[in-house]
Structure formats: structure tokens, C-alpha cells
PDB file of C-alpha atoms in Angstrom:
ATOM      1  CA  UNK A1452     176.772 117.483 -90.016  1.00 91.00           C
ATOM      2  CA  UNK A1453     176.293 114.566 -87.670  1.00 93.00           C
ATOM      3  CA  UNK A1454     177.687 111.056 -88.020  1.00 92.00           C
ATOM      4  CA  UNK A1455     175.536 108.365 -86.415  1.00 94.00           C
ATOM      5  CA  UNK A1456     177.022 105.169 -84.979  1.00 96.00           C
ATOM      6  CA  UNK A1457     174.826 102.187 -84.084  1.00 97.00           C
ATOM      7  CA  UNK A1458     175.879 102.052 -80.433  1.00 97.00           C
ATOM      8  CA  UNK A1459     175.002 103.673 -77.147  1.00 98.00           C
ATOM      9  CA  UNK A1460     177.685 105.694 -75.389  1.00 98.00           C
ATOM     10  CA  UNK A1461     177.760 102.955 -72.739  1.00 98.00           C
ATOM     11  CA  UNK A1462     176.225  99.496 -72.476  1.00 97.00           C
ATOM     12  CA  UNK A1463     173.251  99.392 -70.156  1.00 98.00           C
ATOM     13  CA  UNK A1464     172.558  96.346 -67.978  1.00 97.00           C
ATOM     14  CA  UNK A1465     169.286  94.565 -68.605  1.00 96.00           C
ATOM     15  CA  UNK A1466     166.466  95.626 -66.302  1.00 97.00           C
ATOM     16  CA  UNK A1467     165.719  93.364 -63.369  1.00 95.00           C
ATOM     17  CA  UNK A1468     162.019  93.474 -64.179  1.00 96.00           C
ATOM     18  CA  UNK A1469     159.425  95.490 -66.021  1.00 96.00           C
ATOM     19  CA  UNK A1470     158.847  98.727 -64.125  1.00 97.00           C
ATOM     20  CA  UNK A1471     156.746 101.271 -65.981  1.00 97.00           C
ATOM     21  CA  UNK A1472     156.804 103.745 -63.096  1.00 97.00           C
ATOM     22  CA  UNK A1473     160.610 103.664 -62.993  1.00 97.00           C
ATOM     23  CA  UNK A1474     160.508 104.404 -66.710  1.00 98.00           C
ATOM     24  CA  UNK A1475     158.281 107.384 -65.928  1.00 97.00           C
ATOM     25  CA  UNK A1476     160.792 108.685 -63.381  1.00 97.00           C
ATOM     26  CA  UNK A1477     163.604 108.372 -65.907  1.00 98.00           C
ATOM     27  CA  UNK A1478     161.551 110.416 -68.364  1.00 98.00           C
ATOM     28  CA  UNK A1479     162.411 113.436 -66.196  1.00 98.00           C
ATOM     29  CA  UNK A1480     166.011 113.119 -67.401  1.00 98.00           C
ATOM     30  CA  UNK A1481     164.766 113.230 -70.969  1.00 98.00           C
ATOM     31  CA  UNK A1482     162.055 115.887 -71.133  1.00 98.00           C
ATOM     32  CA  UNK A1483     162.305 117.704 -67.802  1.00 97.00           C
ATOM     33  CA  UNK A1484     163.478 121.290 -67.481  1.00 96.00           C
ATOM     34  CA  UNK A1485     167.059 120.134 -66.861  1.00 97.00           C
ATOM     35  CA  UNK A1486     166.780 116.990 -68.978  1.00 98.00           C
ATOM     36  CA  UNK A1487     168.830 115.896 -71.967  1.00 98.00           C
ATOM     37  CA  UNK A1488     166.415 117.478 -74.440  1.00 98.00           C
ATOM     38  CA  UNK A1489     167.139 120.806 -72.756  1.00 98.00           C
ATOM     39  CA  UNK A1490     170.911 120.474 -72.774  1.00 98.00           C
ATOM     40  CA  UNK A1491     170.794 119.290 -76.380  1.00 98.00           C
ATOM     41  CA  UNK A1492     168.413 122.045 -77.465  1.00 98.00           C
ATOM     42  CA  UNK A1493     170.443 124.796 -75.811  1.00 98.00           C
ATOM     43  CA  UNK A1494     173.828 123.735 -77.141  1.00 98.00           C
ATOM     44  CA  UNK A1495     172.523 122.763 -80.566  1.00 98.00           C
ATOM     45  CA  UNK A1496     170.994 126.164 -81.308  1.00 98.00           C
ATOM     46  CA  UNK A1497     173.800 128.049 -79.581  1.00 98.00           C
ATOM     47  CA  UNK A1498     176.248 126.275 -81.903  1.00 98.00           C
ATOM     48  CA  UNK A1499     174.098 127.097 -84.942  1.00 98.00           C
ATOM     49  CA  UNK A1500     173.816 130.748 -83.892  1.00 98.00           C
ATOM     50  CA  UNK A1501     177.352 131.226 -82.565  1.00 98.00           C
ATOM     51  CA  UNK A1502     178.820 134.625 -83.555  1.00 97.00           C
ATOM     52  CA  UNK A1503     182.391 135.095 -84.833  1.00 97.00           C
ATOM     53  CA  UNK A1504     183.054 131.357 -84.987  1.00 97.00           C
ATOM     54  CA  UNK A1505     186.482 131.727 -86.569  1.00 96.00           C
ATOM     55  CA  UNK A1506     187.693 134.310 -84.033  1.00 97.00           C
ATOM     56  CA  UNK A1507     186.206 132.510 -81.015  1.00 98.00           C
ATOM     57  CA  UNK A1508     186.940 129.023 -82.305  1.00 98.00           C
ATOM     58  CA  UNK A1509     187.824 127.288 -78.983  1.00 98.00           C
ATOM     59  CA  UNK A1510     184.547 128.387 -77.392  1.00 98.00           C
ATOM     60  CA  UNK A1511     182.524 127.459 -80.471  1.00 98.00           C
ATOM     61  CA  UNK A1512     184.237 124.060 -80.614  1.00 98.00           C
ATOM     62  CA  UNK A1513     183.425 123.448 -76.958  1.00 98.00           C
ATOM     63  CA  UNK A1514     179.698 124.031 -77.446  1.00 98.00           C
ATOM     64  CA  UNK A1515     179.667 122.094 -80.732  1.00 98.00           C
ATOM     65  CA  UNK A1516     181.449 119.032 -79.333  1.00 98.00           C
ATOM     66  CA  UNK A1517     179.240 118.868 -76.245  1.00 98.00           C
ATOM     67  CA  UNK A1518     176.191 119.192 -78.519  1.00 98.00           C
ATOM     68  CA  UNK A1519     177.095 115.907 -80.199  1.00 98.00           C
ATOM     69  CA  UNK A1520     177.548 114.185 -76.850  1.00 98.00           C
ATOM     70  CA  UNK A1521     174.169 115.438 -75.662  1.00 98.00           C
ATOM     71  CA  UNK A1522     172.491 113.938 -78.704  1.00 98.00           C
ATOM     72  CA  UNK A1523     173.930 110.608 -77.568  1.00 98.00           C
ATOM     73  CA  UNK A1524     172.627 111.270 -74.051  1.00 98.00           C
ATOM     74  CA  UNK A1525     169.109 111.702 -75.440  1.00 98.00           C
ATOM     75  CA  UNK A1526     169.531 108.309 -77.102  1.00 98.00           C
ATOM     76  CA  UNK A1527     170.902 106.740 -73.917  1.00 98.00           C
ATOM     77  CA  UNK A1528     168.086 107.954 -71.655  1.00 98.00           C
ATOM     78  CA  UNK A1529     165.484 107.004 -74.260  1.00 98.00           C
ATOM     79  CA  UNK A1530     166.831 103.469 -74.370  1.00 98.00           C
ATOM     80  CA  UNK A1531     166.809 103.307 -70.579  1.00 98.00           C
ATOM     81  CA  UNK A1532     163.168 104.395 -70.510  1.00 98.00           C
ATOM     82  CA  UNK A1533     162.189 101.794 -73.106  1.00 97.00           C
ATOM     83  CA  UNK A1534     164.101  99.032 -71.343  1.00 97.00           C
ATOM     84  CA  UNK A1535     162.437  99.736 -67.992  1.00 98.00           C
ATOM     85  CA  UNK A1536     158.998 100.077 -69.555  1.00 96.00           C
ATOM     86  CA  UNK A1537     159.302  96.750 -71.387  1.00 94.00           C
ATOM     87  CA  UNK A1538     161.361  94.699 -68.939  1.00 95.00           C
ATOM     88  CA  UNK A1539     163.942  92.011 -69.784  1.00 94.00           C
ATOM     89  CA  UNK A1540     163.890  90.695 -73.348  1.00 90.00           C
ATOM     90  CA  UNK A1541     162.146  87.360 -73.787  1.00 86.00           C
ATOM     91  CA  UNK A1542     163.835  85.589 -76.715  1.00 85.00           C
ATOM     92  CA  UNK A1543     161.272  84.377 -79.209  1.00 83.00           C
ATOM     93  CA  UNK A1544     158.458  86.499 -77.799  1.00 82.00           C
ATOM     94  CA  UNK A1545     158.233  88.358 -81.084  1.00 84.00           C
ATOM     95  CA  UNK A1546     157.516  85.144 -83.011  1.00 77.00           C
ATOM     96  CA  UNK A1547     154.499  84.129 -80.956  1.00 71.00           C
ATOM     97  CA  UNK A1548     151.302  84.294 -83.000  1.00 62.00           C
ATOM     98  CA  UNK A1549     148.285  86.473 -82.199  1.00 61.00           C
ATOM     99  CA  UNK A1550     146.983  85.960 -78.686  1.00 71.00           C
ATOM    100  CA  UNK A1551     143.527  86.288 -77.188  1.00 80.00           C
ATOM    101  CA  UNK A1552     143.406  89.961 -76.190  1.00 83.00           C
ATOM    102  CA  UNK A1553     139.957  89.720 -74.633  1.00 87.00           C
ATOM    103  CA  UNK A1554     141.620  88.794 -71.349  1.00 86.00           C
ATOM    104  CA  UNK A1555     143.180  92.298 -71.110  1.00 89.00           C
ATOM    105  CA  UNK A1556     146.845  91.177 -71.296  1.00 87.00           C
ATOM    106  CA  UNK A1557     148.013  94.706 -70.462  1.00 90.00           C
ATOM    107  CA  UNK A1558     145.518  95.485 -67.712  1.00 92.00           C
ATOM    108  CA  UNK A1559     148.315  96.702 -65.423  1.00 91.00           C
ATOM    109  CA  UNK A1560     149.077  99.558 -67.801  1.00 93.00           C
ATOM    110  CA  UNK A1561     145.868 101.423 -66.989  1.00 92.00           C
ATOM    111  CA  UNK A1562     147.249 101.978 -63.499  1.00 92.00           C
ATOM    112  CA  UNK A1563     150.678 103.109 -64.680  1.00 93.00           C
ATOM    113  CA  UNK A1564     151.770 106.598 -63.713  1.00 92.00           C
ATOM    114  CA  UNK A1565     152.122 107.490 -67.387  1.00 95.00           C
ATOM    115  CA  UNK A1566     149.566 105.236 -69.053  1.00 95.00           C
ATOM    116  CA  UNK A1567     150.229 106.979 -72.369  1.00 94.00           C
ATOM    117  CA  UNK A1568     153.694 105.446 -72.301  1.00 95.00           C
ATOM    118  CA  UNK A1569     152.000 102.218 -73.330  1.00 93.00           C
ATOM    119  CA  UNK A1570     148.709 103.404 -74.819  1.00 93.00           C
ATOM    120  CA  UNK A1571     150.275 105.882 -77.253  1.00 94.00           C
ATOM    121  CA  UNK A1572     153.959 104.946 -77.423  1.00 94.00           C
ATOM    122  CA  UNK A1573     154.081 101.169 -76.882  1.00 93.00           C
ATOM    123  CA  UNK A1574     156.520 101.467 -74.009  1.00 94.00           C
ATOM    124  CA  UNK A1575     158.801 103.849 -75.851  1.00 96.00           C
ATOM    125  CA  UNK A1576     160.337 107.163 -74.800  1.00 97.00           C
ATOM    126  CA  UNK A1577     159.114 110.578 -75.950  1.00 97.00           C
ATOM    127  CA  UNK A1578     160.217 114.141 -75.071  1.00 98.00           C
ATOM    128  CA  UNK A1579     158.095 114.554 -71.936  1.00 97.00           C
ATOM    129  CA  UNK A1580     158.859 114.835 -68.234  1.00 97.00           C
ATOM    130  CA  UNK A1581     157.902 112.434 -65.439  1.00 96.00           C
ATOM    131  CA  UNK A1582     154.378 113.901 -65.317  1.00 95.00           C
ATOM    132  CA  UNK A1583     153.797 113.628 -69.057  1.00 96.00           C
ATOM    133  CA  UNK A1584     154.257 117.344 -69.755  1.00 97.00           C
ATOM    134  CA  UNK A1585     155.842 117.997 -73.139  1.00 97.00           C
ATOM    135  CA  UNK A1586     159.345 119.369 -73.397  1.00 98.00           C
ATOM    136  CA  UNK A1587     159.162 122.739 -75.114  1.00 96.00           C
ATOM    137  CA  UNK A1588     161.250 125.408 -76.784  1.00 95.00           C
ATOM    138  CA  UNK A1589     160.951 127.731 -73.774  1.00 96.00           C
ATOM    139  CA  UNK A1590     163.728 125.667 -72.179  1.00 97.00           C
ATOM    140  CA  UNK A1591     166.181 126.871 -74.867  1.00 98.00           C
ATOM    141  CA  UNK A1592     168.393 129.910 -74.302  1.00 98.00           C
ATOM    142  CA  UNK A1593     170.476 131.251 -77.171  1.00 98.00           C
ATOM    143  CA  UNK A1594     171.345 134.936 -76.912  1.00 98.00           C
ATOM    144  CA  UNK A1595     174.318 135.472 -79.227  1.00 96.00           C
ATOM    145  CA  UNK A1596     176.310 136.696 -76.212  1.00 97.00           C
ATOM    146  CA  UNK A1597     179.031 134.133 -75.553  1.00 98.00           C
ATOM    147  CA  UNK A1598     179.495 134.913 -71.844  1.00 98.00           C
ATOM    148  CA  UNK A1599     175.774 134.861 -71.106  1.00 98.00           C
ATOM    149  CA  UNK A1600     175.282 131.611 -73.009  1.00 98.00           C
ATOM    150  CA  UNK A1601     178.237 129.899 -71.309  1.00 98.00           C
ATOM    151  CA  UNK A1602     177.030 131.054 -67.898  1.00 98.00           C
ATOM    152  CA  UNK A1603     173.572 129.729 -68.692  1.00 98.00           C
ATOM    153  CA  UNK A1604     175.111 126.414 -69.752  1.00 98.00           C
ATOM    154  CA  UNK A1605     177.014 126.190 -66.477  1.00 98.00           C
ATOM    155  CA  UNK A1606     173.761 126.726 -64.580  1.00 97.00           C
ATOM    156  CA  UNK A1607     171.998 124.169 -66.772  1.00 98.00           C
ATOM    157  CA  UNK A1608     174.611 121.475 -66.127  1.00 98.00           C
ATOM    158  CA  UNK A1609     174.561 122.109 -62.379  1.00 97.00           C
ATOM    159  CA  UNK A1610     170.775 121.832 -62.380  1.00 97.00           C
ATOM    160  CA  UNK A1611     170.964 118.662 -64.444  1.00 97.00           C
ATOM    161  CA  UNK A1612     173.270 117.024 -61.896  1.00 96.00           C
ATOM    162  CA  UNK A1613     170.747 117.721 -59.132  1.00 96.00           C
ATOM    163  CA  UNK A1614     168.062 116.316 -61.412  1.00 95.00           C
ATOM    164  CA  UNK A1615     170.024 113.110 -61.963  1.00 97.00           C
ATOM    165  CA  UNK A1616     170.754 112.612 -58.278  1.00 96.00           C
ATOM    166  CA  UNK A1617     167.100 112.920 -57.328  1.00 97.00           C
ATOM    167  CA  UNK A1618     166.032 110.473 -60.028  1.00 98.00           C
ATOM    168  CA  UNK A1619     168.820 108.116 -58.931  1.00 98.00           C
ATOM    169  CA  UNK A1620     167.487 108.230 -55.386  1.00 97.00           C
ATOM    170  CA  UNK A1621     164.058 107.066 -56.596  1.00 97.00           C
ATOM    171  CA  UNK A1622     165.318 104.064 -58.560  1.00 97.00           C
ATOM    172  CA  UNK A1623     166.549 100.637 -57.533  1.00 96.00           C
ATOM    173  CA  UNK A1624     166.676  98.964 -60.951  1.00 97.00           C
ATOM    174  CA  UNK A1625     170.203  98.555 -62.410  1.00 97.00           C
ATOM    175  CA  UNK A1626     169.246  99.997 -65.803  1.00 98.00           C
ATOM    176  CA  UNK A1627     168.033 103.336 -64.482  1.00 98.00           C
ATOM    177  CA  UNK A1628     170.835 103.618 -61.951  1.00 98.00           C
ATOM    178  CA  UNK A1629     173.472 102.972 -64.628  1.00 98.00           C
ATOM    179  CA  UNK A1630     172.042 105.772 -66.745  1.00 98.00           C
ATOM    180  CA  UNK A1631     172.178 108.142 -63.764  1.00 98.00           C
ATOM    181  CA  UNK A1632     175.650 107.055 -62.637  1.00 98.00           C
ATOM    182  CA  UNK A1633     177.165 107.647 -66.057  1.00 98.00           C
ATOM    183  CA  UNK A1634     175.391 110.940 -66.674  1.00 98.00           C
ATOM    184  CA  UNK A1635     176.429 112.274 -63.265  1.00 98.00           C
ATOM    185  CA  UNK A1636     180.052 111.824 -64.337  1.00 98.00           C
ATOM    186  CA  UNK A1637     179.594 113.339 -67.771  1.00 98.00           C
ATOM    187  CA  UNK A1638     177.477 116.206 -66.451  1.00 97.00           C
ATOM    188  CA  UNK A1639     180.304 117.030 -64.075  1.00 97.00           C
ATOM    189  CA  UNK A1640     182.666 117.173 -67.066  1.00 98.00           C
ATOM    190  CA  UNK A1641     180.416 119.576 -68.923  1.00 98.00           C
ATOM    191  CA  UNK A1642     179.915 121.870 -65.926  1.00 98.00           C
ATOM    192  CA  UNK A1643     183.690 121.900 -65.401  1.00 98.00           C
ATOM    193  CA  UNK A1644     184.294 122.652 -69.088  1.00 98.00           C
ATOM    194  CA  UNK A1645     181.915 125.612 -69.150  1.00 98.00           C
ATOM    195  CA  UNK A1646     183.458 126.903 -65.925  1.00 98.00           C
ATOM    196  CA  UNK A1647     186.940 126.773 -67.455  1.00 98.00           C
ATOM    197  CA  UNK A1648     185.683 128.550 -70.581  1.00 98.00           C
ATOM    198  CA  UNK A1649     184.247 131.365 -68.462  1.00 98.00           C
ATOM    199  CA  UNK A1650     187.506 131.527 -66.516  1.00 97.00           C
ATOM    200  CA  UNK A1651     189.453 132.006 -69.757  1.00 96.00           C
ATOM    201  CA  UNK A1652     187.219 134.884 -70.848  1.00 97.00           C
ATOM    202  CA  UNK A1653     186.541 136.688 -67.569  1.00 97.00           C
ATOM    203  CA  UNK A1654     189.333 135.612 -65.248  1.00 97.00           C
ATOM    204  CA  UNK A1655     186.758 134.551 -62.650  1.00 97.00           C
ATOM    205  CA  UNK A1656     187.655 131.158 -61.167  1.00 95.00           C
ATOM    206  CA  UNK A1657     184.125 129.855 -61.416  1.00 95.00           C
ATOM    207  CA  UNK A1658     185.328 126.250 -61.266  1.00 94.00           C
ATOM    208  CA  UNK A1659     185.840 126.794 -57.536  1.00 93.00           C
ATOM    209  CA  UNK A1660     182.040 126.694 -57.271  1.00 93.00           C
ATOM    210  CA  UNK A1661     182.114 123.035 -58.302  1.00 93.00           C
ATOM    211  CA  UNK A1662     180.695 120.625 -57.535  1.00 91.00           C
ATOM    212  CA  UNK A1663     177.338 122.419 -57.435  1.00 88.00           C
ATOM    213  CA  UNK A1664     175.325 120.801 -56.033  1.00 89.00           C
ATOM    214  CA  UNK A1665     177.826 118.997 -53.848  1.00 91.00           C
ATOM    215  CA  UNK A1666     177.472 115.410 -55.083  1.00 90.00           C
ATOM    216  CA  UNK A1667     180.653 113.436 -54.307  1.00 90.00           C
ATOM    217  CA  UNK A1668     180.732 110.898 -57.118  1.00 94.00           C
ATOM    218  CA  UNK A1669     182.633 108.518 -54.851  1.00 92.00           C
ATOM    219  CA  UNK A1670     179.282 107.941 -53.124  1.00 93.00           C
ATOM    220  CA  UNK A1671     177.599 106.718 -56.329  1.00 96.00           C
ATOM    221  CA  UNK A1672     178.551 103.050 -56.931  1.00 97.00           C
ATOM    222  CA  UNK A1673     177.462 103.153 -60.576  1.00 98.00           C
ATOM    223  CA  UNK A1674     179.842 106.065 -61.235  1.00 98.00           C
ATOM    224  CA  UNK A1675     182.948 104.271 -60.020  1.00 98.00           C
ATOM    225  CA  UNK A1676     184.009 102.436 -63.177  1.00 97.00           C
ATOM    226  CA  UNK A1677     183.719 105.634 -65.174  1.00 98.00           C
ATOM    227  CA  UNK A1678     185.884 107.484 -62.669  1.00 98.00           C
ATOM    228  CA  UNK A1679     188.431 104.655 -62.671  1.00 97.00           C
ATOM    229  CA  UNK A1680     188.735 104.748 -66.456  1.00 97.00           C
ATOM    230  CA  UNK A1681     189.179 108.536 -66.371  1.00 98.00           C
ATOM    231  CA  UNK A1682     185.886 109.553 -67.961  1.00 98.00           C
ATOM    232  CA  UNK A1683     185.735 112.556 -65.602  1.00 97.00           C
ATOM    233  CA  UNK A1684     188.925 113.888 -67.219  1.00 98.00           C
ATOM    234  CA  UNK A1685     187.971 113.344 -70.863  1.00 98.00           C
ATOM    235  CA  UNK A1686     186.216 115.622 -73.286  1.00 98.00           C
ATOM    236  CA  UNK A1687     185.398 114.048 -76.649  1.00 98.00           C
ATOM    237  CA  UNK A1688     185.308 115.920 -79.950  1.00 98.00           C
ATOM    238  CA  UNK A1689     182.825 113.466 -81.494  1.00 97.00           C
ATOM    239  CA  UNK A1690     184.491 114.198 -84.822  1.00 97.00           C
ATOM    240  CA  UNK A1691     187.405 112.552 -86.662  1.00 93.00           C
ATOM    241  CA  UNK A1692     189.195 115.860 -87.242  1.00 94.00           C
ATOM    242  CA  UNK A1693     187.133 118.885 -86.216  1.00 97.00           C
ATOM    243  CA  UNK A1694     186.707 120.752 -82.910  1.00 98.00           C
ATOM    244  CA  UNK A1695     190.281 120.064 -81.756  1.00 96.00           C
ATOM    245  CA  UNK A1696     190.503 123.677 -80.603  1.00 97.00           C
ATOM    246  CA  UNK A1697     188.623 122.664 -77.473  1.00 97.00           C
ATOM    247  CA  UNK A1698     192.033 121.581 -76.136  1.00 97.00           C
ATOM    248  CA  UNK A1699     192.743 125.256 -75.501  1.00 96.00           C
ATOM    249  CA  UNK A1700     190.087 125.171 -72.782  1.00 97.00           C
ATOM    250  CA  UNK A1701     190.008 121.535 -71.652  1.00 97.00           C
ATOM    251  CA  UNK A1702     193.743 121.012 -71.253  1.00 91.00           C
ATOM    252  CA  UNK A1703     196.758 123.241 -70.779  1.00 86.00           C
ATOM    253  CA  UNK A1704     197.652 121.515 -67.525  1.00 92.00           C
ATOM    254  CA  UNK A1705     194.176 121.883 -65.987  1.00 95.00           C
ATOM    255  CA  UNK A1706     193.449 119.122 -63.497  1.00 96.00           C
ATOM    256  CA  UNK A1707     190.436 117.076 -62.413  1.00 97.00           C
ATOM    257  CA  UNK A1708     188.199 118.479 -59.706  1.00 95.00           C
ATOM    258  CA  UNK A1709     189.547 117.978 -56.150  1.00 93.00           C
ATOM    259  CA  UNK A1710     186.872 115.433 -55.115  1.00 92.00           C
ATOM    260  CA  UNK A1711     187.496 113.227 -58.159  1.00 95.00           C
ATOM    261  CA  UNK A1712     190.436 110.888 -58.897  1.00 96.00           C
ATOM    262  CA  UNK A1713     193.459 113.066 -59.745  1.00 97.00           C
ATOM    263  CA  UNK A1714     194.835 113.570 -63.218  1.00 97.00           C
ATOM    264  CA  UNK A1715     195.215 116.043 -66.047  1.00 97.00           C
ATOM    265  CA  UNK A1716     192.300 116.864 -68.311  1.00 98.00           C
ATOM    266  CA  UNK A1717     192.540 115.440 -71.819  1.00 97.00           C
ATOM    267  CA  UNK A1718     190.763 115.849 -75.128  1.00 98.00           C
ATOM    268  CA  UNK A1719     189.954 112.642 -77.020  1.00 97.00           C
ATOM    269  CA  UNK A1720     189.464 112.970 -80.766  1.00 97.00           C
ATOM    270  CA  UNK A1721     186.433 110.950 -81.721  1.00 97.00           C
ATOM    271  CA  UNK A1722     183.985 109.296 -79.361  1.00 97.00           C
ATOM    272  CA  UNK A1723     183.790 106.756 -76.558  1.00 96.00           C
ATOM    273  CA  UNK A1724     184.032 103.071 -77.426  1.00 95.00           C
ATOM    274  CA  UNK A1725     180.340 102.660 -76.675  1.00 96.00           C
ATOM    275  CA  UNK A1726     178.188  99.597 -76.127  1.00 97.00           C
ATOM    276  CA  UNK A1727     175.421  97.615 -77.763  1.00 96.00           C
ATOM    277  CA  UNK A1728     171.830  98.776 -78.060  1.00 95.00           C
ATOM    278  CA  UNK A1729     169.179  96.649 -76.386  1.00 90.00           C
ATOM    279  CA  UNK A1730     167.147  94.439 -78.724  1.00 90.00           C
ATOM    280  CA  UNK A1731     163.669  95.323 -77.342  1.00 91.00           C
ATOM    281  CA  UNK A1732     161.813  92.372 -78.848  1.00 90.00           C
ATOM    282  CA  UNK A1733     158.376  92.861 -80.340  1.00 87.00           C
ATOM    283  CA  UNK A1734     155.080  92.169 -78.588  1.00 85.00           C
ATOM    284  CA  UNK A1735     152.599  90.730 -81.124  1.00 83.00           C
ATOM    285  CA  UNK A1736     149.616  91.119 -78.803  1.00 83.00           C
ATOM    286  CA  UNK A1737     150.371  94.850 -78.714  1.00 86.00           C
ATOM    287  CA  UNK A1738     150.845  94.832 -82.513  1.00 85.00           C
ATOM    288  CA  UNK A1739     154.583  95.451 -82.424  1.00 84.00           C
ATOM    289  CA  UNK A1740     155.407  94.588 -85.120  1.00 83.00           C
ATOM    290  CA  UNK A1741     152.037  94.538 -86.856  1.00 81.00           C
ATOM    291  CA  UNK A1742     150.530  92.323 -89.545  1.00 79.00           C
ATOM    292  CA  UNK A1743     152.405  89.021 -89.874  1.00 81.00           C
ATOM    293  CA  UNK A1744     155.642  89.141 -87.857  1.00 82.00           C
ATOM    294  CA  UNK A1745     157.090  85.948 -89.344  1.00 84.00           C
ATOM    295  CA  UNK A1746     156.673  87.335 -92.877  1.00 87.00           C
ATOM    296  CA  UNK A1747     158.227  90.671 -91.906  1.00 88.00           C
ATOM    297  CA  UNK A1748     161.260  88.892 -90.404  1.00 89.00           C
ATOM    298  CA  UNK A1749     161.628  86.750 -93.519  1.00 92.00           C
ATOM    299  CA  UNK A1750     161.584  89.811 -95.760  1.00 94.00           C
ATOM    300  CA  UNK A1751     164.044  91.661 -93.508  1.00 93.00           C
ATOM    301  CA  UNK A1752     166.405  88.662 -93.540  1.00 95.00           C
ATOM    302  CA  UNK A1753     166.404  88.609 -97.340  1.00 96.00           C
ATOM    303  CA  UNK A1754     167.051  92.339 -97.500  1.00 97.00           C
ATOM    304  CA  UNK A1755     169.889  92.073 -94.983  1.00 95.00           C
ATOM    305  CA  UNK A1756     171.584  89.305 -96.968  1.00 96.00           C
ATOM    306  CA  UNK A1757     171.186  91.271-100.180  1.00 97.00           C
ATOM    307  CA  UNK A1758     172.984  94.234 -98.605  1.00 96.00           C
ATOM    308  CA  UNK A1759     176.090  92.234 -97.713  1.00 91.00           C
TER     309      UNK A1759
END
């Protein structure tokens, strides 16, 4: 089962401005071949299909715990896409009455790289890549062979880090760069974890291949606070009491990668502290929310008070 918490894994800074093409670029980290939908889909179905769970518990727990984190990464990237597509919140904008739409208030959107981002999704994120191609099940590998699946996952995380770097290099907005900076750190953790799991099974010191590609995180300003707080050394269980067996892989005196701040790897039971989710105020002229916004807010306020 999954427990949902009304936070993002980190708090994202507000976008500097509305930038629908930056949002399109960030979509690659959601629905691209190496995007978060792919990492989630692979680990989710591998965990469902895992053979001999009780006998191979540490390896099952590793895939299961990372699955939960990847679900949060899908949420994080999706929020980043929506924030860039909509721009900074304008307090009170969702209480403005109907406007004259004959003046084409969203004329700029017809020239957007992914016009459907507005026309079909209202500036929201969907599982597509930066060209609007749908994410699909062909990006999921689940074989029932633990070594093959772990090796595939290692490859997937290495590819995802290259993905994130290239998207980072196309963005200047703080929202998109924060998403990339954080995910570069966490992707490094996951690649390291799968490498250590393969080392335990096969004896091959695959972690010596890291970082692949060679992306020194010290060169990414947005990654620094996560390195300083030790995020590169932490693996979360995302559960109050399950999946603790992952400590047999991510622990036992294993150390951080040589290019990262030194320290011993640690398992954290539970999840990161997290940060708030952006408000994303409505846009009445785009019918979000529809009908009579002031009446909807009044009803919602009454329902909220009744629930307390």
C-alpha cells in the first residue's frame, strides 16, 4: 500500500516568470525514456513481480523503497512543469470575474512548443516527453531475474542522470533548475544503491563505474544544499516500519562516492521532511475553476470548516 502526504519531497522556489517552453523541456524528465515515469514504472512492476521476496528480502526492499521515492519524483517534476507553465502565483487572480475573451488573452500559447500543454491540459503536466510523445509501457523492463533487473535499473539511473544534466543545461529559471539539482543528487543515490546490490550478489565492484556519466555534483549550484545535508548518503524507506532490510545493502560501513562529501551511507526510516506544494491559483478566463468561482470557494470553505 502507499501512504500519501500532502507535501513535495522538497520545496520548489517560485518561477521567475511564465515560461511554457521551459515547462516543455522539463516534461522530458517526466515522460521521456529516462524520465520519472520510466523509473517509477520499472521499479513499481519489478516490486510487484519480485520472485522469492522472503528469501531475497534486502533486494526486494531496495526496489520497493525506491519505488515509493520515484512516485514522489513524478509529483515533484509535475509540479515543476505546472509552475513554469503558469508562472508566479498572482494572489486574488482566481477571484476575478469573467473577462472578455474575444481579445485572445492566451494568444501566446498558440506559438508554444507544446501548445497542447495549455489547450488540452490548462498548463498542467501529463506523461509525455518534451516533444509531446506519450510515455508508454515499452519503457518498462521486468524480467523476474533479479540480476538482470538490477543491472537494468543501474543503466536506467545512469541514463536518467544524463537526461537531467542536459535539461538543466537548457534552463535558467530557478524552479526547473531546483528540480534538476535535487534529482541529480537522488539519482546518484539510486545508481549507487543498485551498484551495491549487484556487488553483493555477483562480487563485481560495479560502483567503481560511478559516476556514469561523470557529472561532479560540486559543479551544480542547486545540488549543494542537498550534499551539505547528506542527502547523497541517505536512502529512505518511505515506510514507518517496513523495508528496513535495505540496510543490508545501503550500509554496513559503505561510504559515499569519492567525488561527493565524505561519510557513511545511512538508511532513514520514513521519508524526507518535504516542503509545501505550490498553490497554482485558478485562471477564470481559462475556466479554471469553471462556473462561479466565488460560489465554489464559499462551498469549499464551509466543507473545510465542517471537517475540523
